[in-house]
XYZ file of C-alpha atoms in Angstrom:
608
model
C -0.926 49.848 -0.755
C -2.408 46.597 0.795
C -0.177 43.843 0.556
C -1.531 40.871 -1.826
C -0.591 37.455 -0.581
C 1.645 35.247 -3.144
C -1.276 32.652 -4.027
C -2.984 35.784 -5.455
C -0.672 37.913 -6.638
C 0.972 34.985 -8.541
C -2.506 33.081 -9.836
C -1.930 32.174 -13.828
C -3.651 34.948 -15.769
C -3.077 32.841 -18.811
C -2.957 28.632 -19.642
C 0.881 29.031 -20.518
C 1.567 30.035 -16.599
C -0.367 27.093 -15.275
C 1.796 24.441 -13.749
C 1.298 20.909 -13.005
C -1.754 20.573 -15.201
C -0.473 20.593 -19.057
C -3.394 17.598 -19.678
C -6.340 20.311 -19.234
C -4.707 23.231 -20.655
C -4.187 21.250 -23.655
C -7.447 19.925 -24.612
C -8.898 23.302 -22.949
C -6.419 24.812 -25.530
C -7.000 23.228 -28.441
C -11.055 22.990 -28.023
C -11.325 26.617 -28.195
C -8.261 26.931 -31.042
C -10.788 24.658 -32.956
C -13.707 26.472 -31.726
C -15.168 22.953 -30.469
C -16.685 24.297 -27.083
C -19.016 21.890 -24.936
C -21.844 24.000 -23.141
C -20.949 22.387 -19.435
C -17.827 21.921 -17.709
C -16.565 19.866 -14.751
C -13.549 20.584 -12.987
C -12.421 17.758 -10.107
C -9.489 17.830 -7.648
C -8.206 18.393 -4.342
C -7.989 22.036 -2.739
C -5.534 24.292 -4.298
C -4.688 22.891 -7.728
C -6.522 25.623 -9.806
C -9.649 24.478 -10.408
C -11.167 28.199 -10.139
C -8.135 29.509 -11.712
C -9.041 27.552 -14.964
C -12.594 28.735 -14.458
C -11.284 32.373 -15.161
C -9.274 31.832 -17.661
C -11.946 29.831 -19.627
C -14.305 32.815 -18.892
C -11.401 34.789 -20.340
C -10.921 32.730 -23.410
C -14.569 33.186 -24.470
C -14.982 36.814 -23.843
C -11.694 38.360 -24.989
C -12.031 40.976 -27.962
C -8.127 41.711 -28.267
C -6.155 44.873 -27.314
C -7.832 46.848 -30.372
C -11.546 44.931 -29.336
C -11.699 43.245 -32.608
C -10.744 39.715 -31.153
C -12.868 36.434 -30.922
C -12.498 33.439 -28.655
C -8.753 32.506 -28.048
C -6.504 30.009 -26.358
C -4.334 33.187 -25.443
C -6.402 35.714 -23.437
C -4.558 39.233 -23.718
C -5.145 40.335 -20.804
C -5.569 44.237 -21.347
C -9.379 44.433 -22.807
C -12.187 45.244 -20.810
C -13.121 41.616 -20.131
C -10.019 40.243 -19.406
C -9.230 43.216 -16.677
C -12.897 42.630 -15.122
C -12.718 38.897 -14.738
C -8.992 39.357 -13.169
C -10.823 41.652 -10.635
C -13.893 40.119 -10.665
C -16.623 42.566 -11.440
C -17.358 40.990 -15.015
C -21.087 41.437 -15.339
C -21.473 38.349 -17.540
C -19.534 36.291 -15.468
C -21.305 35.055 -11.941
C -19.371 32.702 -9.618
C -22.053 30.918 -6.700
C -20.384 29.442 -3.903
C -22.573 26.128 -3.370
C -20.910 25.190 -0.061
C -23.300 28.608 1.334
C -25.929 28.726 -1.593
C -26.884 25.124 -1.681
C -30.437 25.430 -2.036
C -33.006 25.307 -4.660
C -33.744 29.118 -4.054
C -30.509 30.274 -4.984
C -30.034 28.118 -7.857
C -33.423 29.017 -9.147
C -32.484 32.379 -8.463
C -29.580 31.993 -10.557
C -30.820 30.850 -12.995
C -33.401 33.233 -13.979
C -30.749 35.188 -15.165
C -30.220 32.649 -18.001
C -32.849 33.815 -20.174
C -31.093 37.274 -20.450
C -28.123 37.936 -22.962
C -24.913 38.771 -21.691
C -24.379 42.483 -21.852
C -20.730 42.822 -21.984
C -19.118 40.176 -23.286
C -20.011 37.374 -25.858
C -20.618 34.592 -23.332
C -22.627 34.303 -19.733
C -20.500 32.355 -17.866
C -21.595 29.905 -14.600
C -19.221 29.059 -11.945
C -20.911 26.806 -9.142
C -17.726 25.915 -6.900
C -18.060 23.060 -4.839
C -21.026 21.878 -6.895
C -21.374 18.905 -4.528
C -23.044 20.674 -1.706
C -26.444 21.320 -3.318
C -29.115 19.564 -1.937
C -30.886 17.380 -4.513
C -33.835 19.568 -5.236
C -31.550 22.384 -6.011
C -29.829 19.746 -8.625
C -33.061 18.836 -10.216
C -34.149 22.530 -10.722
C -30.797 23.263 -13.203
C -30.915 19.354 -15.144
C -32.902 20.764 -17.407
C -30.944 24.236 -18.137
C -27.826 22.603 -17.911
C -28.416 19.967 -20.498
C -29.817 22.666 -23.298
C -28.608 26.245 -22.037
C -29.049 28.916 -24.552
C -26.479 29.224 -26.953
C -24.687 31.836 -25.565
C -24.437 30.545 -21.355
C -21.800 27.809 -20.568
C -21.736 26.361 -16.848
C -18.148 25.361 -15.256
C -18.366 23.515 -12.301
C -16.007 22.646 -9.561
C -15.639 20.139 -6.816
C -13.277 18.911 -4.555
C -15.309 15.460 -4.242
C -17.068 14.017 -7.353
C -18.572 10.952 -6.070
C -21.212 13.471 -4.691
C -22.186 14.425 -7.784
C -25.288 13.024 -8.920
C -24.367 10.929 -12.363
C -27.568 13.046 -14.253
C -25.044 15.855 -13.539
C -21.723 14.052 -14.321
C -23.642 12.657 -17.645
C -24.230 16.573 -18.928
C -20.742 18.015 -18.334
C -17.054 17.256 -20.055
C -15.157 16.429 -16.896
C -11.209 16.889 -16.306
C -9.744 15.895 -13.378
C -6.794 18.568 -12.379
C -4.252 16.183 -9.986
C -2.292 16.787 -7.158
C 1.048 18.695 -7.705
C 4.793 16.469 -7.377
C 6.937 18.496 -4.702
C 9.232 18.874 -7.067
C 6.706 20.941 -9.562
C 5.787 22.794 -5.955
C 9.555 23.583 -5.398
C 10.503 24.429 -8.869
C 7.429 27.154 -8.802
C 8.892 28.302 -5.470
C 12.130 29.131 -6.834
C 10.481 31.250 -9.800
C 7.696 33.261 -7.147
C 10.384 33.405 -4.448
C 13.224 34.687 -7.099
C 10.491 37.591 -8.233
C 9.842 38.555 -5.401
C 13.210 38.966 -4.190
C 13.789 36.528 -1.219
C 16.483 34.922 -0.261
C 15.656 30.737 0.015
C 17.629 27.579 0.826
C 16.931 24.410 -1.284
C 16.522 22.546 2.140
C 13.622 24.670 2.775
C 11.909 24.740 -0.246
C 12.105 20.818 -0.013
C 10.382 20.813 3.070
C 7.742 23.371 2.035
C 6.999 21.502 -1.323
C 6.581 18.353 0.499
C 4.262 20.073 3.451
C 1.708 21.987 0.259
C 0.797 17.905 -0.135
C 0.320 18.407 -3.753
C -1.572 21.753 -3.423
C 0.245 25.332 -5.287
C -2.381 27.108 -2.873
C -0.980 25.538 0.162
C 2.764 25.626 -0.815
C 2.778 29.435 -1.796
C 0.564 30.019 1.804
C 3.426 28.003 3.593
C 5.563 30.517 1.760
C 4.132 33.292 3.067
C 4.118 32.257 6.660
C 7.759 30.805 6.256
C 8.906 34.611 4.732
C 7.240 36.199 8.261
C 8.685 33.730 10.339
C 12.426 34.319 8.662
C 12.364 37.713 8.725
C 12.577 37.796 5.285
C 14.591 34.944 4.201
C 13.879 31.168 3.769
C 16.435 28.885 6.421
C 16.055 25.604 6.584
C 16.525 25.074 10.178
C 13.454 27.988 10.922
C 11.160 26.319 8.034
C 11.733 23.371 10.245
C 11.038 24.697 13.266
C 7.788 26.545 11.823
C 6.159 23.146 9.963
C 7.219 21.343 13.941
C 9.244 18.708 10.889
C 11.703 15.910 11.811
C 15.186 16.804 10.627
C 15.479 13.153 8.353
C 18.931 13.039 10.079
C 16.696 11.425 12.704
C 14.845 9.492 10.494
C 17.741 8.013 9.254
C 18.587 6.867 12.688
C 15.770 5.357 13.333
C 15.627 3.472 9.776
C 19.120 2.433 10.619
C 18.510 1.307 13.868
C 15.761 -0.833 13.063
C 17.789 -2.521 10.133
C 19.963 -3.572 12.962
C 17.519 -4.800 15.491
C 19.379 -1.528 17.565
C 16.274 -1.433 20.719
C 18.376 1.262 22.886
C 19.081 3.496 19.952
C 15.715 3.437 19.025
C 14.252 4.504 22.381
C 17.182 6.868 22.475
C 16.267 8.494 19.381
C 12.625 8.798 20.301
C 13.890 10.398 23.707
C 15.386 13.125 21.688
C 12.430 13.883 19.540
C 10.435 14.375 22.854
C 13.139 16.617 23.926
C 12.934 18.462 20.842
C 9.468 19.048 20.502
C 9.039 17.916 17.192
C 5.573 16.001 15.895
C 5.175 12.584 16.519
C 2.859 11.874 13.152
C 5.423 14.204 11.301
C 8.389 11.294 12.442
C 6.263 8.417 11.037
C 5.073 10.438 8.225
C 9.435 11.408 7.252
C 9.945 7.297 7.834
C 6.905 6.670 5.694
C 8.624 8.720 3.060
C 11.706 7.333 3.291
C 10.677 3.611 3.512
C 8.514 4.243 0.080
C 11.515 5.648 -1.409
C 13.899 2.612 -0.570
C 11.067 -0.010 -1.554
C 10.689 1.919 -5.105
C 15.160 1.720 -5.202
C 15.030 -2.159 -4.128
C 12.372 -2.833 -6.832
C 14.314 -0.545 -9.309
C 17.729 -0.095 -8.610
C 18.512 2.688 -11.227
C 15.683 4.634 -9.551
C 18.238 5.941 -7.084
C 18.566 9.910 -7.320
C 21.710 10.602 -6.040
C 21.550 14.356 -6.949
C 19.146 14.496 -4.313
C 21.579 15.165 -0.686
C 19.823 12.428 0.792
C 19.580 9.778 -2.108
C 23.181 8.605 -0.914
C 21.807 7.689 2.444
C 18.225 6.228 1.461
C 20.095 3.875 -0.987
C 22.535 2.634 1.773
C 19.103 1.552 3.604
C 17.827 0.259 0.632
C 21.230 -2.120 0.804
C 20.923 -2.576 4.602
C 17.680 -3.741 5.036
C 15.427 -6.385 3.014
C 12.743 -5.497 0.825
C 10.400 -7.610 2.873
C 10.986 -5.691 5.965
C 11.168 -2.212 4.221
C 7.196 -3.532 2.935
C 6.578 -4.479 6.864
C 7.822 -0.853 8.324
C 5.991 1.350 6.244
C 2.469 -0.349 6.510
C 3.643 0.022 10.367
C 4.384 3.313 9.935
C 1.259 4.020 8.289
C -1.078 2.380 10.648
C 0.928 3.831 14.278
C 0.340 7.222 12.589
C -3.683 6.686 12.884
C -3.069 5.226 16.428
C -1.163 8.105 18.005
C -4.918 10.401 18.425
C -5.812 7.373 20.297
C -3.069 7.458 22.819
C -3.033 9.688 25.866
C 0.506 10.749 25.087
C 1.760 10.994 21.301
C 4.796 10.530 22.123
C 4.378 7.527 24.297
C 2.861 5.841 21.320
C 5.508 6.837 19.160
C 7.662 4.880 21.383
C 5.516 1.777 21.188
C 5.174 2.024 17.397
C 8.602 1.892 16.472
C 8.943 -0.868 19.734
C 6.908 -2.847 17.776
C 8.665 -2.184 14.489
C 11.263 -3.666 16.177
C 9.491 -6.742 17.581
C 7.466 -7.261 14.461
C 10.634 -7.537 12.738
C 11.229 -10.650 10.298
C 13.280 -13.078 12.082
C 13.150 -11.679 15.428
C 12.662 -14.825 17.345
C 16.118 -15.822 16.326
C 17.154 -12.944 18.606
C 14.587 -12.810 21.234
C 14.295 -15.933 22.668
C 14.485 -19.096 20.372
C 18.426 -19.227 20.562
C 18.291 -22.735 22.268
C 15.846 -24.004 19.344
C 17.018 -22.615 16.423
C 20.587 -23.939 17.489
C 19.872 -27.798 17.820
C 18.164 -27.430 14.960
C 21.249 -25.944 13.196
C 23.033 -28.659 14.677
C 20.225 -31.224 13.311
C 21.200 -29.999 10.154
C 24.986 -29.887 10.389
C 24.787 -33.890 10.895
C 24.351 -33.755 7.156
C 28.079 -33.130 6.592
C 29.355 -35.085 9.287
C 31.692 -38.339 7.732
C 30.071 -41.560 7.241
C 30.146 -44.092 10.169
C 28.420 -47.459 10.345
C 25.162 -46.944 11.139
C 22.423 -44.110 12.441
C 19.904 -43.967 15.044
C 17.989 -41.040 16.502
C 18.519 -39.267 19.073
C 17.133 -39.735 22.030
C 16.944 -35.976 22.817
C 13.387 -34.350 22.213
C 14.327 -31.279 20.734
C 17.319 -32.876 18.204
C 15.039 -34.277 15.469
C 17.048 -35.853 13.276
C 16.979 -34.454 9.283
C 14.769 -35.475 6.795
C 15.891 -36.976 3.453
C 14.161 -37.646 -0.177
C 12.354 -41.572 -0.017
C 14.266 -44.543 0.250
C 13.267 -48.250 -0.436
C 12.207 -49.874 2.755
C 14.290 -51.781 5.149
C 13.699 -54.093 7.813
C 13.680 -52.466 10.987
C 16.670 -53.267 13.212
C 16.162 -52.886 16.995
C 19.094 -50.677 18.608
C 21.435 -51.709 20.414
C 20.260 -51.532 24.495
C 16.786 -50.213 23.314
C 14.105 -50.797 26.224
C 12.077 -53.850 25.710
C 8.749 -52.952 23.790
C 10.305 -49.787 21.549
C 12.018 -50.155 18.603
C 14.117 -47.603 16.481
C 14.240 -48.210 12.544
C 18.479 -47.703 11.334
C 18.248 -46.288 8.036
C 21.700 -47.399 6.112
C 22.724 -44.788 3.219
C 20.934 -45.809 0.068
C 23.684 -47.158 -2.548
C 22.542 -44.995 -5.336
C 22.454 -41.600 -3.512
C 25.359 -41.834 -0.813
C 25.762 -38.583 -0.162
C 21.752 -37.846 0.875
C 22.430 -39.669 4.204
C 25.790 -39.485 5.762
C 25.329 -41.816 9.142
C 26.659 -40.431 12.209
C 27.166 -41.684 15.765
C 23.791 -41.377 17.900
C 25.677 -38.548 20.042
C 29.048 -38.093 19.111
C 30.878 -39.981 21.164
C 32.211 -43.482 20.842
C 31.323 -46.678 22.735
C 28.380 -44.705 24.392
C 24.558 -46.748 25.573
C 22.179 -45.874 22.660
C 18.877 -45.584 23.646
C 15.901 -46.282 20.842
C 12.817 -43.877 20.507
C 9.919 -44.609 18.113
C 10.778 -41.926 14.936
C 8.171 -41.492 12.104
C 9.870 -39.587 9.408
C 9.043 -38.382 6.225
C 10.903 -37.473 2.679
C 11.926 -33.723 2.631
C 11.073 -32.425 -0.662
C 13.569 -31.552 -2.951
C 14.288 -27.870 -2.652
C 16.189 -27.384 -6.354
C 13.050 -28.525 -7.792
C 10.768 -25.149 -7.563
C 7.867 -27.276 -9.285
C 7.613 -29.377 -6.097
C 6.222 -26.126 -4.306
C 3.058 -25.957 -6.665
C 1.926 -29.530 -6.072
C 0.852 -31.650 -3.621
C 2.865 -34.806 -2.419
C 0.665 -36.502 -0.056
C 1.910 -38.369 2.607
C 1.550 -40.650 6.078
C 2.492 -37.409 8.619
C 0.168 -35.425 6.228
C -2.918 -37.493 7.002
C -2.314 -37.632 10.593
C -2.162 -33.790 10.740
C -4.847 -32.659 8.043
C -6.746 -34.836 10.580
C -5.330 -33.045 13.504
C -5.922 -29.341 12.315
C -9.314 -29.897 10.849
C -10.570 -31.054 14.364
C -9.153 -27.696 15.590
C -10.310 -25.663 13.079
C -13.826 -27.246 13.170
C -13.707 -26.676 16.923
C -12.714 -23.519 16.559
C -9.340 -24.496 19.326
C -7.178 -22.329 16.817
C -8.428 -18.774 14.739
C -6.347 -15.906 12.679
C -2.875 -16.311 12.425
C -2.455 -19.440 14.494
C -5.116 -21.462 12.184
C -2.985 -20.212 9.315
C -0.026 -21.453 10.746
C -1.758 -25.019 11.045
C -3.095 -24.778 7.801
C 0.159 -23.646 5.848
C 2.819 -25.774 7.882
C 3.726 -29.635 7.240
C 4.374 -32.202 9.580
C 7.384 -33.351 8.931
C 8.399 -35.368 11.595
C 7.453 -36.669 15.301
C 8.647 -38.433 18.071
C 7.488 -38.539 21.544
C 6.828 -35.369 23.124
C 8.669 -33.653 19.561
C 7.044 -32.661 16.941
C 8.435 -30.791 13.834
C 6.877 -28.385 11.138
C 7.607 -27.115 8.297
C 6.293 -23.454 6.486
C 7.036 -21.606 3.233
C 7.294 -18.218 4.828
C 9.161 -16.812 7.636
C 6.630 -14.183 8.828
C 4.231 -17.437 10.018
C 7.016 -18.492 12.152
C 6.335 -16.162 15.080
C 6.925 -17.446 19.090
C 3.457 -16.292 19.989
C 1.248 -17.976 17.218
C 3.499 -21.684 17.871
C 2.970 -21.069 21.476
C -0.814 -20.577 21.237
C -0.947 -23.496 18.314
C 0.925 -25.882 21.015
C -1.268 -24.821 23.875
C -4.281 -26.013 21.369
C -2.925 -29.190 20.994
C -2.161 -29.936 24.568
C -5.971 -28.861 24.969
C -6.492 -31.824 22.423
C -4.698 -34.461 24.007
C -1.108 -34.067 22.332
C 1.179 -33.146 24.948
C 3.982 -31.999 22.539
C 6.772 -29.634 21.961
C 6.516 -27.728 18.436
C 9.314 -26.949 16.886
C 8.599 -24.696 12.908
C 11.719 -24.551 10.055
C 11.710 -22.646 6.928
C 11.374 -24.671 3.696
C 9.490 -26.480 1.037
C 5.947 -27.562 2.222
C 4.530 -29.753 -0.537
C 1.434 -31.578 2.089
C 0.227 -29.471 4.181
C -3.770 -28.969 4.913
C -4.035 -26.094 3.190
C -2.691 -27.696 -0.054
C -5.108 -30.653 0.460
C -8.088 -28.642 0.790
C -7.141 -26.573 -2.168
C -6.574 -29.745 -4.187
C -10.094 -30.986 -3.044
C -11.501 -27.277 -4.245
C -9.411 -28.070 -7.182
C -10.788 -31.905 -7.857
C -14.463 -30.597 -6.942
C -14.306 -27.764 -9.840
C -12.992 -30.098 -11.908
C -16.015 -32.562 -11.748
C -18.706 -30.434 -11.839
C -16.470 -28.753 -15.222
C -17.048 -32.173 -16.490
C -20.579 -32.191 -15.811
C -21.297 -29.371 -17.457
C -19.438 -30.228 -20.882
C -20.867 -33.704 -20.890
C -24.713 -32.183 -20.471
C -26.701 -33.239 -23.855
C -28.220 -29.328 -24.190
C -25.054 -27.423 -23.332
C -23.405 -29.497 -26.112
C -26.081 -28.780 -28.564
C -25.950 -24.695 -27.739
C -21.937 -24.847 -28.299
C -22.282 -27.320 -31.686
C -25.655 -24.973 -32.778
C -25.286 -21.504 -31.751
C -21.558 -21.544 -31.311
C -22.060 -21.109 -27.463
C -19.181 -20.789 -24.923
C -18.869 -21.404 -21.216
C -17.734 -18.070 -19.230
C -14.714 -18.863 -17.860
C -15.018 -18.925 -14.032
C -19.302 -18.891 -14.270
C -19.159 -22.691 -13.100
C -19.429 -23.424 -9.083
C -19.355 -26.288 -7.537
C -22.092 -27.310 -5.141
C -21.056 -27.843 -1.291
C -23.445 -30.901 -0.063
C -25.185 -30.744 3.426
C-alpha cells in the first residue's frame, strides 16, 4: 500500500479534531445544531489552516443520513454512511469542488453552473466549492451574482481564498464570511506531539519547537516539515538534524549576538558572524531568530510577568530583557527587520549580515559617548560638576570654548562687573549667588587655581528649566537665545541649508547658551543627538556665516522652534475657533436646531 503523507492521513474528518480554529467550528456548529444555514459561504486565510478541510466537513454535515441512513443534518458527521465515506474520498456526486486558480473563466463557471438547476441525486444538498475564488476574472464573477444570491433551495456555495481584498464586495455582500487565522507554534507543536505519538516516532521537544515555528502558522506546512524531518532522521526527530535540514540558527548564537550588542562588544559580533559563515547557516534565518527574540524581550520589558521560564530559553531572553533598554530592544528589531529585506540586495548575504548587525552596533543609543565624543561629553561633565564645587567669592566664565559654563533658573539682574584683566572693549557679567536660592549657583574659581590672570569673554546665558517640574516640558517659555535661533533655523529651513534628521535636530533643540566660537544645545531625546546630524547642522551654519562649534546635552527643552511654531499652529486654531463661535448664523443653528461644531472640522487659513 501507497504511503499517505501526514497532512492527509491526519486531515479532521470531524469539527471536534480541528485545531486552532474553535471560533468557526462553533458558530459552524451551532448554525446547523439550530438548523440556521446561510445559502453562501466564505472561508478566508492563509495557506494551510483548513479552509478546504471545513469545506468537507460542512458538505458532510448537510448530507449525513446516520449509520442506519435515517439521519438529518448534524454538527457531528458519522463518518460511516455513504456520503460521509464519498466526500472523505472525494467521489460524492453532489458535491463538486472547482479550482478557480485553473478554471477562472466565465466558461467554466457557466459551465458549472448549469448543473444548478438539477437536484442532487445522492445526498440532500448540492454542494459548491470554488477554492481560491479570487482568481476569476470579473466576467466569470458577474455570470454566478445572480445564482449565488438566490440558489435553489437545495445548492449552498462555500468559497475559499487565501486573499479577500480580491474579492469583489457584490461577492463579499452575498456570503457569511469567517476568517480561519494563522496557527500559534505552540498549537503547531502540541498537534505534532499527538500525529508524531500515533504514528510512532520518536521526537525531541527542541525539534518540534523549531518545526512549529518554521509551519509559520500553517498545520499544512508544519505536518509537511514533519514529513521531510522523519526522512531526513531516519526515522526519528533530533534537534541538531531538524536544524541542519530547516539551514536554522542554533539561538545559542543568537544569544551572542543579542548579548554582544547590549555591550557595544564590535569583535564578538564580527566573530560571531564569522562562525555563522563557517557554518553555513542562513543569513535571513539569523535576523529572523534575533527578530524573535528581540519581540520576546520587548513584550517581558513591557510586562514583566510575561516571562515563561518553563520555556529552556525564557531564563536567557529575560536576562536580555534586564541587560539591555527597552528603547534599544525597539531600535534592533526594526533593524533586524529591515537588514532582512536588504540581504537579496547584496552580492553576498553574508557580507550584509555583517553590515547589518555593524550597524546595529553603530546605530546604537548613546554610541557617540563611545565612538568619538569622549573629549566633549567630558568637559561637559566637568561643566556640570562645577555645580557642587564649594562656594568662593565670585564666578566668571571660562575662557575655554568648549567649557560652557551651567545654566541656572532666572535671577534678578545685576550690574555687570568687568573682570579682573579683561581686554579693553569685552566685558564678562559676574553673577553672585542669589540670597534666596544659595545653593542654585555655587561660585567657583574661573579655572581652579588660585591667584591665576582671568580673562573675560562675552557669555549670553539663559535659565535652564526646571527639570522636577514635568509640566515645564508641555509649554513654551520663550526667551532671548530662543529668538535668535527660531530666527537662525527658519532661514535654514526656508533655504533648504538643513533637511531630514538634521532639520529636526534644529527644530527640536534649544539654544541654551553661546559664546564666541561655542555654542550649546539642548534636546529632549537622545536618539537626535547623533555625531553625523550635529556635524552636518554645524557645517550649515558655517555656510551661513556662524563659524561655531556645536556642542548638544540631554534635557528639558521648553523654547525651541519647533515649540514656537506649534504654539503659532496652536494660537492660529484658536482664532479662527473664535471666529467661528462668534459668527451671527452659526450661533443661530446651535441656539435653533441644537447644532454642534465637529470637533477638529475647523482649519485655519494660511495667508499668501
Amino acid at each position: 500500500m501507497s504511503y499517505v503523507v501526514l497532512a492527509r492521513k491526519y486531515r479532521p474528518k470531524t469539527f471536534t479534531e480541528m485545531v486552532g480554529q474553535e471560533h468557526v467550528v462553533q458558530a459552524l456548529s451551532n448554525a446547523l445544531t439550530q438548523q440556521r444555514l446561510h445559502h453562501a459561504y466564505l472561508f478566508t486565510g492563509t495557506r494551510g489552516v483548513g479552509k478546504t478541510t471545513v469545506s468537507r466537513l460542512l458538505a458532510k454535515s448537510l448530507n449525513c443520513q446516520g449509520p442506519d441512513g435515517q439521519g438529518g443534518i448534524t454538527a457531528a458527521p458519522c463518518g460511516v454512511c455513504q456520503a460521509c465515506v464519498d466526500i472523505d474520498s472525494g467521489r460524492f456526486v453532489d458535491y463538486t469542488e472547482l479550482d478557480a486558480a485553473s478554471n477562472r473563466g466565465v466558461d467554466e463557471v457557466q459551465s458549472l453552473l448549469e448543473q444548478a438547476v438539477y437536484k442532487p441525486v445522492q445526498g440532500r444538498f448540492k454542494v459548491f466549492m470554488i477554492d481560491e475564488v479570487h482568481m476569476l476574472t470579473g466576467h466569470a464573477f458577474n455570470a454566478m451574482l445572480k445564482t449565488l444570491e438566490e440558489p435553489p433551495e437545495y445548492l449552498k456555495f462555500v468559497l475559499a481564498t487565501t486573499d479577500p481584498q480580491k474579492v469583489p464586495v457584490t461577492v463579499l455582500s452575498r456570503c457569511l464570511q469567517f476568517n480561519l487565522r494563522p496557527m500559534a507554534p505552540e498549537t503547531v507543536q502540541e498537534h505534532l506531539v499527538r500525529v508524531l505519538a500515533a504514528e510512532g516516532v520518536p521526537a525531541e521537544a527542541p525539534a518540534l519547537r523549531l518545526l512549529s515555528r518554521a509551519a509559520r502558522g500553517s498545520m499544512r506546512d508544519g505536518l509537511s516539515l514533519a514529513d521531510q524531518a522523519i526522512a531526513f532522521g531516519a526515522g526519528k526527530l533530533e534537534e541538531a538534524a531538524v536544524r541542519q535540514m530547516l539551514g536554522s540558527v542554533d539561538r545559542s548564537h543568537v544569544f551572542r549576538l543579542i548579548d554582544a550588542l547590549a555591550q557595544g562588544d564590535g569583535k564578538t559580533v564580527v566573530e560571531v558572524s564569522d562562525a555563522l559563515r563557517l557554518h553555513g547557516l542562513s543569513a535571513a534565518s539569523t535576523l529572523e531568530e534575533m527578530s524573535a527574540v528581540l519581540q520576546r524581550m520587548a513584550v517581558i520589558q513591557a510586562v514583566p510577568s510575561a516571562a515563561d521560564m518553563t520555556d529552556p530559553e525564557g531564563a536567557e531572553i529575560a536576562r536580555l530583557a534586564q541587560a539591555m533598554p527597552a528603547d534599544e530592544t525597539q531600535l534592533l528589531y526594526s533593524m533586524c527587520l529591515h537588514g532582512r529585506a536588504e540581504l537579496g540586495l547584496a552580492p553576498d548575504e553574508y557580507a550584509a549580515l555583517t553590515m547589518v548587525l555593524l550597524r546595529l552596533l553603530a546605530f546604537k543609543p548613546g554610541s557617540a559617548v563611545r565612538h568619538g565624543d569622549q573629549q566633549e561629553k567630558k568637559t561637559l561633565i566637568e561643566a556640570r560638576a562645577t555645580e557642587r564645587a564649594p562656594p568662593v567669592a565670585s564666578q566668571v566664565a571660562s575662557p575655554l570654548p568648549a567649557q560652557v559654563a551651567p545654566l541656572q533658573a532666572p535671577a534678578p539682574a545685576r550690574t555687570a562687573v568687568p573682570a579682573v584683566g579683561a581686554p579693553p572693549g569685552r566685558v564678562l557679567p559676574v553673577v553672585e549667588p542669589a540670597p534666596a536660592r544659595p545653593a542654585q549657583r555655587p561660585p567657583v574659581p574661573s579655572n581652579g587655581r588660585p591667584g591665576s590672570e582671568v580673562v573675560g569673554v562675552p557669555v549670553r546665558q539663559q535659565a535652564e528649566s526646571f527639570r522636577e517640574n514635568p509640566a515645564s516640558a508641555l509649554t513654551l517659555v520663550p526667551t532671548e537665545e530662543g529668538d535668535f535661533w527660531y530666527a537662525t533655523v527658519s532661514d535654514l529651513v526656508a533655504r533648504e541649508a538643513i533637511m531630514a534628521l538634521v532639520r529636526e535636530l534644529g527644530l527640536q533643540s534649544q539654544l541654551v547658551g553661546r559664546d564666541e566660537g561655542h555654542w550649546m544645545l539642548r534636546v529632549e531625546r537622545e536618539s537626535l543627538n547623533q555625531p553625523a546630524s550635529r556635524e552636518r547642522l554645524q557645517n550649515a551654519l558655517l555656510a551661513a556665516g556662524h563659524a561655531v562649534k556645536l556642542s548638544v546635552e540631554v534635557g528639558t527643552v521648553t523654547d525651541s522652534p519647533a515649540r514656537r511654531n506649534a504654539a503659532a499652529a496652536a494660537e492660529k486654531q484658536r482664532a479662527a475657533e473664535e471666529i467661528i463661535l462668534a459668527d451671527p448664523f452659526v450661533q443661530d443653528m446651535m441656539r435653533d436646531f441644537g447644532a454642534k461644531i465637529v470637533p477638529g472640522s475647523i482649519k485655519p487659513v494660511s495667508s499668501k
